[in-house]
C-alpha cells in the first residue's frame, strides 16, 4: 500500500471516529439538563412591568423610551427600518433607515451624522439631509410622537 493511501485511510478513520463520538448518546440521563433556576425570596410588588419610571404605563405601540435616545445622537431600529435621533434635548426626529443610494440600512449614528457604511453616505440627524457620500437624496422623515416617556411611530 502506498504511503498516500495509508495517510488518507488514517485521516478518514479519525474523521469517522469524531463523527461517531459527536452523534453518540450519553449514558447519564442528567447530562445536558440545565440546573434549576434559583428563586428569589423578594416579595413581588404587583407593579405593571410596562410602567415607565414616572409610573405611567408605556403605550402598547411604543418604539422606545425617550431615555433610550441619547441627546446629540440616535438609535437605529432595524426591524422597523427607522432611525430615531435627538439632535437637541427633547427634540426627537425619525427617518427611514434605508439609505437613498442603494437601499442598505444605515448602520450607525455618530454624533450629528447618520452613517451608511455600505458606500459611505452620511445624513444629518436634524433633518436627514445628505452630508456626504453618493446618496442622491435625504432620508425620508417619519412621524414620531412623544407620549409620556415613550416614543411612538405615527
PDB file of C-alpha atoms in Angstrom:
ATOM      1  CA  UNK A   1       0.000   0.000   0.000  1.00  0.00           C
ATOM      2  CA  UNK A   2       1.359   3.430  -0.930  1.00  0.00           C
ATOM      3  CA  UNK A   3       2.097   5.979   1.784  1.00  0.00           C
ATOM      4  CA  UNK A   4      -0.551   8.344   0.343  1.00  0.00           C
ATOM      5  CA  UNK A   5      -3.231   5.639   0.702  1.00  0.00           C
ATOM      6  CA  UNK A   6      -2.207   4.903   4.302  1.00  0.00           C
ATOM      7  CA  UNK A   7      -2.399   8.589   5.254  1.00  0.00           C
ATOM      8  CA  UNK A   8      -5.768   9.033   3.528  1.00  0.00           C
ATOM      9  CA  UNK A   9      -7.204   5.977   5.290  1.00  0.00           C
ATOM     10  CA  UNK A  10      -5.905   7.234   8.642  1.00  0.00           C
ATOM     11  CA  UNK A  11      -7.451  10.673   8.146  1.00  0.00           C
ATOM     12  CA  UNK A  12     -10.753   9.090   7.148  1.00  0.00           C
ATOM     13  CA  UNK A  13     -10.693   6.916  10.274  1.00  0.00           C
ATOM     14  CA  UNK A  14     -10.030   9.875  12.580  1.00  0.00           C
ATOM     15  CA  UNK A  15     -12.857  11.874  10.955  1.00  0.00           C
ATOM     16  CA  UNK A  16     -15.297   8.972  11.253  1.00  0.00           C
ATOM     17  CA  UNK A  17     -14.395   8.446  14.926  1.00  0.00           C
ATOM     18  CA  UNK A  18     -15.068  12.116  15.668  1.00  0.00           C
ATOM     19  CA  UNK A  19     -18.414  11.978  13.888  1.00  0.00           C
ATOM     20  CA  UNK A  20     -19.464   8.868  15.809  1.00  0.00           C
ATOM     21  CA  UNK A  21     -18.439  10.423  19.122  1.00  0.00           C
ATOM     22  CA  UNK A  22     -20.444  13.569  18.380  1.00  0.00           C
ATOM     23  CA  UNK A  23     -23.540  11.567  17.433  1.00  0.00           C
ATOM     24  CA  UNK A  24     -23.253   9.047  20.245  1.00  0.00           C
ATOM     25  CA  UNK A  25     -25.559   9.060  23.228  1.00  0.00           C
ATOM     26  CA  UNK A  26     -24.687   9.732  26.838  1.00  0.00           C
ATOM     27  CA  UNK A  27     -25.436   7.138  29.486  1.00  0.00           C
ATOM     28  CA  UNK A  28     -26.115   9.805  32.123  1.00  0.00           C
ATOM     29  CA  UNK A  29     -29.736  10.982  31.652  1.00  0.00           C
ATOM     30  CA  UNK A  30     -28.962  14.188  33.594  1.00  0.00           C
ATOM     31  CA  UNK A  31     -26.221  15.312  31.215  1.00  0.00           C
ATOM     32  CA  UNK A  32     -27.116  18.455  29.336  1.00  0.00           C
ATOM     33  CA  UNK A  33     -30.025  19.272  31.648  1.00  0.00           C
ATOM     34  CA  UNK A  34     -29.712  22.803  32.998  1.00  0.00           C
ATOM     35  CA  UNK A  35     -29.694  23.297  36.723  1.00  0.00           C
ATOM     36  CA  UNK A  36     -32.987  24.572  38.140  1.00  0.00           C
ATOM     37  CA  UNK A  37     -33.179  28.353  38.314  1.00  0.00           C
ATOM     38  CA  UNK A  38     -32.784  29.918  41.706  1.00  0.00           C
ATOM     39  CA  UNK A  39     -35.926  31.503  43.020  1.00  0.00           C
ATOM     40  CA  UNK A  40     -35.966  34.922  44.569  1.00  0.00           C
ATOM     41  CA  UNK A  41     -37.252  35.375  48.076  1.00  0.00           C
ATOM     42  CA  UNK A  42     -38.039  39.026  47.407  1.00  0.00           C
ATOM     43  CA  UNK A  43     -41.748  39.817  47.551  1.00  0.00           C
ATOM     44  CA  UNK A  44     -43.464  40.952  44.362  1.00  0.00           C
ATOM     45  CA  UNK A  45     -44.892  44.435  44.284  1.00  0.00           C
ATOM     46  CA  UNK A  46     -47.609  43.855  41.722  1.00  0.00           C
ATOM     47  CA  UNK A  47     -46.295  46.787  39.666  1.00  0.00           C
ATOM     48  CA  UNK A  48     -47.056  46.853  35.958  1.00  0.00           C
ATOM     49  CA  UNK A  49     -43.831  45.765  34.182  1.00  0.00           C
ATOM     50  CA  UNK A  50     -44.671  48.085  31.281  1.00  0.00           C
ATOM     51  CA  UNK A  51     -44.824  51.110  33.567  1.00  0.00           C
ATOM     52  CA  UNK A  52     -42.186  53.749  32.963  1.00  0.00           C
ATOM     53  CA  UNK A  53     -40.046  55.309  35.675  1.00  0.00           C
ATOM     54  CA  UNK A  54     -42.650  58.047  36.024  1.00  0.00           C
ATOM     55  CA  UNK A  55     -45.293  55.460  36.885  1.00  0.00           C
ATOM     56  CA  UNK A  56     -47.156  55.783  33.584  1.00  0.00           C
ATOM     57  CA  UNK A  57     -47.845  52.665  31.524  1.00  0.00           C
ATOM     58  CA  UNK A  58     -45.977  52.694  28.217  1.00  0.00           C
ATOM     59  CA  UNK A  59     -48.217  52.662  25.132  1.00  0.00           C
ATOM     60  CA  UNK A  60     -48.540  49.210  23.554  1.00  0.00           C
ATOM     61  CA  UNK A  61     -47.092  50.515  20.288  1.00  0.00           C
ATOM     62  CA  UNK A  62     -44.126  52.314  21.896  1.00  0.00           C
ATOM     63  CA  UNK A  63     -40.923  52.061  19.875  1.00  0.00           C
ATOM     64  CA  UNK A  64     -38.620  53.037  22.727  1.00  0.00           C
ATOM     65  CA  UNK A  65     -38.284  55.134  25.835  1.00  0.00           C
ATOM     66  CA  UNK A  66     -37.125  58.715  25.427  1.00  0.00           C
ATOM     67  CA  UNK A  67     -34.178  57.768  27.669  1.00  0.00           C
ATOM     68  CA  UNK A  68     -33.026  55.238  25.025  1.00  0.00           C
ATOM     69  CA  UNK A  69     -32.130  58.005  22.566  1.00  0.00           C
ATOM     70  CA  UNK A  70     -29.026  59.991  23.562  1.00  0.00           C
ATOM     71  CA  UNK A  71     -29.007  63.779  23.197  1.00  0.00           C
ATOM     72  CA  UNK A  72     -26.805  64.615  20.213  1.00  0.00           C
ATOM     73  CA  UNK A  73     -27.092  61.063  18.892  1.00  0.00           C
ATOM     74  CA  UNK A  74     -29.611  58.439  17.928  1.00  0.00           C
ATOM     75  CA  UNK A  75     -30.564  54.801  17.690  1.00  0.00           C
ATOM     76  CA  UNK A  76     -31.361  52.549  14.728  1.00  0.00           C
ATOM     77  CA  UNK A  77     -34.333  50.162  14.867  1.00  0.00           C
ATOM     78  CA  UNK A  78     -33.651  47.651  12.064  1.00  0.00           C
ATOM     79  CA  UNK A  79     -36.914  45.710  12.446  1.00  0.00           C
ATOM     80  CA  UNK A  80     -38.942  48.889  11.904  1.00  0.00           C
ATOM     81  CA  UNK A  81     -36.403  50.283   9.397  1.00  0.00           C
ATOM     82  CA  UNK A  82     -36.305  53.583  11.249  1.00  0.00           C
ATOM     83  CA  UNK A  83     -33.602  55.672  12.890  1.00  0.00           C
ATOM     84  CA  UNK A  84     -34.576  57.973  15.757  1.00  0.00           C
ATOM     85  CA  UNK A  85     -32.378  60.906  16.732  1.00  0.00           C
ATOM     86  CA  UNK A  86     -32.373  63.595  19.398  1.00  0.00           C
ATOM     87  CA  UNK A  87     -30.326  66.487  17.979  1.00  0.00           C
ATOM     88  CA  UNK A  88     -31.208  68.680  20.977  1.00  0.00           C
ATOM     89  CA  UNK A  89     -32.700  67.800  24.351  1.00  0.00           C
ATOM     90  CA  UNK A  90     -36.360  66.863  23.911  1.00  0.00           C
ATOM     91  CA  UNK A  91     -36.265  67.274  20.104  1.00  0.00           C
ATOM     92  CA  UNK A  92     -36.892  63.800  18.644  1.00  0.00           C
ATOM     93  CA  UNK A  93     -36.679  63.097  14.902  1.00  0.00           C
ATOM     94  CA  UNK A  94     -37.328  59.905  12.955  1.00  0.00           C
ATOM     95  CA  UNK A  95     -36.146  58.958   9.477  1.00  0.00           C
ATOM     96  CA  UNK A  96     -36.382  56.000   7.141  1.00  0.00           C
ATOM     97  CA  UNK A  97     -33.301  53.868   7.877  1.00  0.00           C
ATOM     98  CA  UNK A  98     -32.915  52.816   4.251  1.00  0.00           C
ATOM     99  CA  UNK A  99     -30.089  54.678   2.519  1.00  0.00           C
ATOM    100  CA  UNK A 100     -31.183  56.529  -0.608  1.00  0.00           C
ATOM    101  CA  UNK A 101     -28.078  55.400  -2.503  1.00  0.00           C
ATOM    102  CA  UNK A 102     -28.614  51.652  -2.935  1.00  0.00           C
ATOM    103  CA  UNK A 103     -31.086  50.732  -0.214  1.00  0.00           C
ATOM    104  CA  UNK A 104     -28.741  49.457   2.504  1.00  0.00           C
ATOM    105  CA  UNK A 105     -29.900  50.064   6.057  1.00  0.00           C
ATOM    106  CA  UNK A 106     -27.923  52.787   7.764  1.00  0.00           C
ATOM    107  CA  UNK A 107     -25.628  51.210  10.292  1.00  0.00           C
ATOM    108  CA  UNK A 108     -24.656  53.788  12.887  1.00  0.00           C
ATOM    109  CA  UNK A 109     -25.248  57.206  14.367  1.00  0.00           C
ATOM    110  CA  UNK A 110     -22.031  59.097  15.061  1.00  0.00           C
ATOM    111  CA  UNK A 111     -22.525  62.473  16.686  1.00  0.00           C
ATOM    112  CA  UNK A 112     -24.684  64.529  14.339  1.00  0.00           C
ATOM    113  CA  UNK A 113     -24.398  62.057  11.428  1.00  0.00           C
ATOM    114  CA  UNK A 114     -26.430  59.007  10.433  1.00  0.00           C
ATOM    115  CA  UNK A 115     -23.941  56.806   8.567  1.00  0.00           C
ATOM    116  CA  UNK A 116     -24.443  54.140   5.912  1.00  0.00           C
ATOM    117  CA  UNK A 117     -21.264  52.085   5.805  1.00  0.00           C
ATOM    118  CA  UNK A 118     -22.188  50.296   2.558  1.00  0.00           C
ATOM    119  CA  UNK A 119     -20.780  53.125   0.438  1.00  0.00           C
ATOM    120  CA  UNK A 120     -20.025  55.945   2.901  1.00  0.00           C
ATOM    121  CA  UNK A 121     -23.132  58.116   2.740  1.00  0.00           C
ATOM    122  CA  UNK A 122     -23.828  60.380   5.719  1.00  0.00           C
ATOM    123  CA  UNK A 123     -27.034  62.168   6.684  1.00  0.00           C
ATOM    124  CA  UNK A 124     -27.914  64.884   9.201  1.00  0.00           C
ATOM    125  CA  UNK A 125     -29.524  63.800  12.467  1.00  0.00           C
ATOM    126  CA  UNK A 126     -31.510  67.078  12.417  1.00  0.00           C
ATOM    127  CA  UNK A 127     -33.263  66.832   9.053  1.00  0.00           C
ATOM    128  CA  UNK A 128     -31.990  63.727   7.217  1.00  0.00           C
ATOM    129  CA  UNK A 129     -30.212  65.807   4.572  1.00  0.00           C
ATOM    130  CA  UNK A 130     -27.202  64.378   2.734  1.00  0.00           C
ATOM    131  CA  UNK A 131     -23.907  65.427   4.334  1.00  0.00           C
ATOM    132  CA  UNK A 132     -21.635  63.308   2.148  1.00  0.00           C
ATOM    133  CA  UNK A 133     -21.197  60.238   0.027  1.00  0.00           C
ATOM    134  CA  UNK A 134     -23.041  59.001  -3.034  1.00  0.00           C
ATOM    135  CA  UNK A 135     -26.608  59.235  -1.653  1.00  0.00           C
ATOM    136  CA  UNK A 136     -28.663  61.313  -4.108  1.00  0.00           C
ATOM    137  CA  UNK A 137     -31.376  62.465  -1.703  1.00  0.00           C
ATOM    138  CA  UNK A 138     -32.119  62.876   2.025  1.00  0.00           C
ATOM    139  CA  UNK A 139     -33.574  60.215   4.271  1.00  0.00           C
ATOM    140  CA  UNK A 140     -37.372  60.383   4.311  1.00  0.00           C
ATOM    141  CA  UNK A 141     -38.798  61.844   7.519  1.00  0.00           C
ATOM    142  CA  UNK A 142     -41.087  59.600   9.593  1.00  0.00           C
ATOM    143  CA  UNK A 143     -43.658  60.797  12.100  1.00  0.00           C
ATOM    144  CA  UNK A 144     -42.761  60.189  15.741  1.00  0.00           C
ATOM    145  CA  UNK A 145     -44.583  61.407  18.824  1.00  0.00           C
ATOM    146  CA  UNK A 146     -43.701  61.535  22.492  1.00  0.00           C
ATOM    147  CA  UNK A 147     -46.321  60.010  24.784  1.00  0.00           C
ATOM    148  CA  UNK A 148     -45.176  60.361  28.381  1.00  0.00           C
ATOM    149  CA  UNK A 149     -41.699  58.835  28.421  1.00  0.00           C
ATOM    150  CA  UNK A 150     -42.320  56.776  25.268  1.00  0.00           C
ATOM    151  CA  UNK A 151     -41.656  57.324  21.580  1.00  0.00           C
ATOM    152  CA  UNK A 152     -44.395  56.148  19.208  1.00  0.00           C
ATOM    153  CA  UNK A 153     -44.106  55.932  15.430  1.00  0.00           C
ATOM    154  CA  UNK A 154     -47.073  57.555  13.745  1.00  0.00           C
TER     155      UNK A 154
END
